[in-house]
Amino acid sequence: MSESGIGLGKRSEHLYRTLLTRTSWRTHDLVHALDWPQEEVVRAMETLRTEGLASISEGDSTAFRAVEPCIALPALLARWMREGRSPQPRPVEIDRFIALHERAAERVAETPGEGRNRKDTSTVIERMVAKAERELIFLVPGHIEGGYEFSRPLVDTALRRGVRVRAIWASSVFQPPAAMAHAQWLAQQGLPPRTISTTPPRAMILDGSVAVAVDEVEGPRVLRSAQEVEPLLALTERLWERGAAIRQVGRKPGIPTPRRPRTEIVLRLLAEGLTDDAIARRLGCSVRTVRNDVASAMNALDARSRFQAGARAMQVGLI
């Protein structure tokens, strides 16, 4: 049973807050910082990783990092809502936690000059993806354990928000078993990566207007000017047209593409101002079904009206 408003036990939340104070932690450092027995640190870390709030650090399987709250906490709330777990994380507490973290977290900057030695690529990417509106594109030249390109929470966040996701991988990326497993998972979501024989630059493009280019030495560099983004976007479109989905990771015949939970779709349409009748027509279900979904969402989000449910879901990044 959770003991805190964000859906974690008090000790798990304390560990999560501690992880957020640095880019990367090793177990022995956490043992020293928290003054906990190592077994307790390992157990609490496993809980955070299972709940999607922590992961291994990029390229270092012996270290751990916190997944940014703007990605991790809405995903936690969405999962608990789907599973009907109780007590639910409280949206007001999630919103407060994210806001406080954002104000305190000038530890990471979306500029090339700051944080260059912090290995903060995943953090920069997570913060940007949390604001995605239309499309997310990954250019992947190689497999990096713990790399943002292989993060399921990032893809899940984009899909909840109705964002199109594309991935272009160099052919060599598929060789590690972990990369192939991620490719198979993407295919199950109806998003099989396309492969090309050449090696693309390591980059992420967001909504066609901003990008992050990652250099092995310099780290992440955020591109915002049209002079920088448009050539990268044009290259991406050429690679996408030339690329092909790998047969091994395609969906098996007869297995449908998983649909997003209807409640999340209903919340998104509520936030757009659609009526119950309009939502029912859009989804091809009864008005009664929509009203039941709205009532469940209002309860889970502690909302007093359908409008507040949609607004709150959007406010905390659930949709």
Tab-separated table of N, CA and C in Angstrom, residues 189-269:
chain	number	residue	atom	x	y	z
A	189	GLN	N	3.450	-2.372	-30.493
A	189	GLN	CA	2.677	-1.133	-30.386
A	189	GLN	C	2.280	-0.597	-31.763
A	190	GLY	N	2.654	-1.324	-32.823
A	190	GLY	CA	2.396	-0.858	-34.176
A	190	GLY	C	3.418	0.155	-34.651
A	191	LEU	N	4.623	0.141	-34.043
A	191	LEU	CA	5.666	1.129	-34.350
A	191	LEU	C	6.988	0.453	-34.693
A	192	PRO	N	7.025	-0.509	-35.599
A	192	PRO	CA	8.299	-1.181	-35.878
A	192	PRO	C	9.341	-0.194	-36.401
A	193	PRO	N	10.554	-0.224	-35.856
A	193	PRO	CA	11.583	0.694	-36.357
A	193	PRO	C	11.982	0.328	-37.783
A	194	ARG	N	12.378	1.316	-38.543
A	194	ARG	CA	12.903	1.054	-39.884
A	194	ARG	C	14.422	1.006	-39.813
A	195	THR	N	15.007	0.161	-40.640
A	195	THR	CA	16.454	-0.002	-40.612
A	195	THR	C	17.075	0.497	-41.906
A	196	ILE	N	18.282	1.037	-41.771
A	196	ILE	CA	19.039	1.510	-42.921
A	196	ILE	C	20.457	0.979	-42.804
A	197	SER	N	21.131	0.852	-43.932
A	197	SER	CA	22.485	0.303	-43.928
A	197	SER	C	23.514	1.326	-43.466
A	198	THR	N	23.225	2.600	-43.701
A	198	THR	CA	24.146	3.644	-43.259
A	198	THR	C	23.889	3.972	-41.786
A	199	THR	N	24.821	4.693	-41.192
A	199	THR	CA	24.677	5.050	-39.781
A	199	THR	C	24.165	6.477	-39.667
A	200	PRO	N	22.973	6.663	-39.098
A	200	PRO	CA	22.443	8.023	-38.954
A	200	PRO	C	23.098	8.731	-37.777
A	201	PRO	N	22.974	10.045	-37.711
A	201	PRO	CA	23.446	10.738	-36.510
A	201	PRO	C	22.550	10.367	-35.337
A	202	ARG	N	23.105	10.401	-34.137
A	202	ARG	CA	22.280	10.130	-32.965
A	202	ARG	C	21.497	11.398	-32.646
A	203	ALA	N	20.177	11.307	-32.752
A	203	ALA	CA	19.377	12.518	-32.578
A	203	ALA	C	17.930	12.157	-32.274
A	204	MET	N	17.213	13.155	-31.770
A	204	MET	CA	15.779	13.073	-31.555
A	204	MET	C	15.167	14.348	-32.111
A	205	ILE	N	14.070	14.219	-32.858
A	205	ILE	CA	13.392	15.378	-33.425
A	205	ILE	C	11.982	15.424	-32.842
A	206	LEU	N	11.593	16.598	-32.367
A	206	LEU	CA	10.315	16.764	-31.692
A	206	LEU	C	9.440	17.747	-32.451
A	207	ASP	N	8.272	17.285	-32.878
A	207	ASP	CA	7.274	18.129	-33.538
A	207	ASP	C	7.814	18.863	-34.758
A	208	GLY	N	8.895	18.347	-35.339
A	208	GLY	CA	9.444	18.926	-36.555
A	208	GLY	C	10.071	20.289	-36.386
A	209	SER	N	10.181	20.766	-35.122
A	209	SER	CA	10.657	22.134	-34.935
A	209	SER	C	11.820	22.256	-33.966
A	210	VAL	N	12.106	21.223	-33.202
A	210	VAL	CA	13.225	21.248	-32.267
A	210	VAL	C	13.854	19.862	-32.257
A	211	ALA	N	15.151	19.814	-32.038
A	211	ALA	CA	15.846	18.533	-32.067
A	211	ALA	C	16.940	18.520	-31.017
A	212	VAL	N	17.382	17.322	-30.681
A	212	VAL	CA	18.541	17.149	-29.825
A	212	VAL	C	19.531	16.290	-30.592
A	213	ALA	N	20.717	16.826	-30.837
A	213	ALA	CA	21.792	16.073	-31.475
A	213	ALA	C	22.778	15.689	-30.383
A	214	VAL	N	23.192	14.422	-30.375
A	214	VAL	CA	24.026	13.917	-29.292
A	214	VAL	C	25.412	13.577	-29.826
A	215	ASP	N	26.408	14.207	-29.264
A	215	ASP	CA	27.798	13.944	-29.608
A	215	ASP	C	28.426	13.151	-28.468
A	216	GLU	N	29.245	12.147	-28.812
A	216	GLU	CA	29.837	11.290	-27.780
A	216	GLU	C	30.707	12.083	-26.806
A	217	VAL	N	31.337	13.131	-27.298
A	217	VAL	CA	32.224	13.924	-26.451
A	217	VAL	C	31.497	15.112	-25.840
A	218	GLU	N	30.784	15.865	-26.676
A	218	GLU	CA	30.151	17.101	-26.226
A	218	GLU	C	28.837	16.868	-25.485
A	219	GLY	N	28.212	15.706	-25.672
A	219	GLY	CA	26.925	15.444	-25.046
A	219	GLY	C	25.784	16.008	-25.878
A	220	PRO	N	24.610	16.242	-25.255
A	220	PRO	CA	23.442	16.685	-26.024
A	220	PRO	C	23.499	18.162	-26.378
A	221	ARG	N	23.028	18.470	-27.576
A	221	ARG	CA	22.932	19.866	-28.004
A	221	ARG	C	21.537	20.090	-28.561
A	222	VAL	N	20.813	21.019	-27.970
A	222	VAL	CA	19.448	21.298	-28.401
A	222	VAL	C	19.484	22.242	-29.605
A	223	LEU	N	18.798	21.842	-30.670
A	223	LEU	CA	18.727	22.630	-31.906
A	223	LEU	C	17.333	23.239	-32.010
A	224	ARG	N	17.269	24.551	-32.147
A	224	ARG	CA	15.977	25.219	-32.216
A	224	ARG	C	15.796	26.058	-33.485
A	225	SER	N	16.889	26.440	-34.116
A	225	SER	CA	16.761	27.287	-35.297
A	225	SER	C	16.403	26.443	-36.519
A	226	ALA	N	15.649	27.064	-37.436
A	226	ALA	CA	15.260	26.361	-38.666
A	226	ALA	C	16.492	25.955	-39.463
A	227	GLN	N	17.551	26.755	-39.405
A	227	GLN	CA	18.770	26.448	-40.160
A	227	GLN	C	19.405	25.142	-39.687
A	228	GLU	N	19.192	24.787	-38.422
A	228	GLU	CA	19.760	23.549	-37.895
A	228	GLU	C	18.775	22.379	-37.986
A	229	VAL	N	17.515	22.651	-37.708
A	229	VAL	CA	16.530	21.561	-37.623
A	229	VAL	C	16.096	21.078	-39.000
A	230	GLU	N	15.865	21.988	-39.938
A	230	GLU	CA	15.314	21.590	-41.235
A	230	GLU	C	16.210	20.631	-42.013
A	231	PRO	N	17.532	20.837	-42.069
A	231	PRO	CA	18.370	19.848	-42.765
A	231	PRO	C	18.319	18.468	-42.100
A	232	LEU	N	18.280	18.431	-40.764
A	232	LEU	CA	18.194	17.158	-40.059
A	232	LEU	C	16.861	16.476	-40.338
A	233	LEU	N	15.793	17.265	-40.375
A	233	LEU	CA	14.476	16.710	-40.669
A	233	LEU	C	14.411	16.191	-42.099
A	234	ALA	N	15.014	16.918	-43.036
A	234	ALA	CA	15.032	16.460	-44.435
A	234	ALA	C	15.808	15.151	-44.560
A	235	LEU	N	16.945	15.052	-43.871
A	235	LEU	CA	17.712	13.810	-43.875
A	235	LEU	C	16.885	12.673	-43.293
A	236	THR	N	16.184	12.947	-42.225
A	236	THR	CA	15.357	11.927	-41.589
A	236	THR	C	14.299	11.401	-42.540
A	237	GLU	N	13.649	12.276	-43.268
A	237	GLU	CA	12.602	11.840	-44.200
A	237	GLU	C	13.188	10.987	-45.319
A	238	ARG	N	14.384	11.345	-45.786
A	238	ARG	CA	15.022	10.522	-46.825
A	238	ARG	C	15.354	9.128	-46.275
A	239	LEU	N	15.890	9.084	-45.062
A	239	LEU	CA	16.228	7.795	-44.458
A	239	LEU	C	14.975	6.959	-44.200
A	240	TRP	N	13.910	7.618	-43.786
A	240	TRP	CA	12.654	6.903	-43.529
A	240	TRP	C	12.120	6.272	-44.811
A	241	GLU	N	12.185	7.006	-45.901
A	241	GLU	CA	11.695	6.473	-47.177
A	241	GLU	C	12.542	5.303	-47.657
A	242	ARG	N	13.854	5.369	-47.414
A	242	ARG	CA	14.746	4.292	-47.850
A	242	ARG	C	14.714	3.105	-46.915
A	243	GLY	N	14.346	3.319	-45.655
A	243	GLY	CA	14.392	2.261	-44.658
A	243	GLY	C	13.278	1.253	-44.830
A	244	ALA	N	13.454	0.121	-44.176
A	244	ALA	CA	12.452	-0.947	-44.232
A	244	ALA	C	12.286	-1.549	-42.848
A	245	ALA	N	11.050	-1.922	-42.527
A	245	ALA	CA	10.788	-2.585	-41.247
A	245	ALA	C	11.384	-3.986	-41.287
A	246	ILE	N	12.073	-4.368	-40.225
A	246	ILE	CA	12.686	-5.687	-40.150
A	246	ILE	C	11.613	-6.754	-39.987
A	247	ARG	N	11.700	-7.796	-40.790
A	247	ARG	CA	10.674	-8.834	-40.789
A	247	ARG	C	10.567	-9.520	-39.440
A	248	GLN	N	11.705	-9.741	-38.780
A	248	GLN	CA	11.689	-10.495	-37.519
A	248	GLN	C	10.892	-9.802	-36.421
A	249	VAL	N	10.756	-8.486	-36.514
A	249	VAL	CA	10.060	-7.792	-35.435
A	249	VAL	C	8.656	-7.369	-35.831
A	250	GLY	N	8.224	-7.766	-37.005
A	250	GLY	CA	6.866	-7.427	-37.407
A	250	GLY	C	5.845	-8.174	-36.569
A	251	ARG	N	4.635	-7.641	-36.512
A	251	ARG	CA	3.588	-8.315	-35.747
A	251	ARG	C	3.189	-9.607	-36.437
A	252	LYS	N	2.936	-10.622	-35.643
A	252	LYS	CA	2.522	-11.891	-36.181
A	252	LYS	C	1.101	-11.784	-36.723
A	253	PRO	N	0.793	-12.523	-37.817
A	253	PRO	CA	-0.563	-12.472	-38.369
A	253	PRO	C	-1.596	-12.838	-37.310
A	254	GLY	N	-2.680	-12.074	-37.301
A	254	GLY	CA	-3.754	-12.376	-36.368
A	254	GLY	C	-3.625	-11.687	-35.024
A	255	ILE	N	-2.461	-11.050	-34.767
A	255	ILE	CA	-2.274	-10.345	-33.501
A	255	ILE	C	-2.479	-8.858	-33.753
A	256	PRO	N	-3.569	-8.283	-33.246
A	256	PRO	CA	-3.855	-6.876	-33.524
A	256	PRO	C	-2.905	-5.946	-32.793
A	257	THR	N	-2.783	-4.745	-33.346
A	257	THR	CA	-1.999	-3.720	-32.660
A	257	THR	C	-2.708	-3.331	-31.365
A	258	PRO	N	-1.993	-3.300	-30.235
A	258	PRO	CA	-2.643	-2.927	-28.977
A	258	PRO	C	-3.252	-1.528	-29.074
A	259	ARG	N	-4.453	-1.372	-28.544
A	259	ARG	CA	-5.094	-0.070	-28.521
A	259	ARG	C	-4.813	0.592	-27.184
A	260	ARG	N	-4.739	1.905	-27.208
A	260	ARG	CA	-4.578	2.629	-25.972
A	260	ARG	C	-5.824	2.423	-25.124
A	261	PRO	N	-5.683	2.368	-23.809
A	261	PRO	CA	-6.861	2.223	-22.949
A	261	PRO	C	-7.900	3.288	-23.280
A	262	ARG	N	-9.158	2.869	-23.364
A	262	ARG	CA	-10.212	3.784	-23.790
A	262	ARG	C	-10.333	4.979	-22.851
A	263	THR	N	-10.101	4.761	-21.560
A	263	THR	CA	-10.216	5.866	-20.604
A	263	THR	C	-9.261	6.997	-20.954
A	264	GLU	N	-8.043	6.658	-21.384
A	264	GLU	CA	-7.079	7.700	-21.752
A	264	GLU	C	-7.551	8.468	-22.985
A	265	ILE	N	-8.140	7.745	-23.944
A	265	ILE	CA	-8.652	8.415	-25.142
A	265	ILE	C	-9.824	9.317	-24.776
A	266	VAL	N	-10.708	8.821	-23.899
A	266	VAL	CA	-11.849	9.623	-23.457
A	266	VAL	C	-11.369	10.896	-22.770
A	267	LEU	N	-10.353	10.779	-21.924
A	267	LEU	CA	-9.823	11.958	-21.238
A	267	LEU	C	-9.278	12.976	-22.231
A	268	ARG	N	-8.577	12.482	-23.250
A	268	ARG	CA	-8.026	13.405	-24.244
A	268	ARG	C	-9.145	14.137	-24.977
A	269	LEU	N	-10.208	13.415	-25.324
A	269	LEU	CA	-11.323	14.034	-26.038
A	269	LEU	C	-12.100	14.984	-25.122
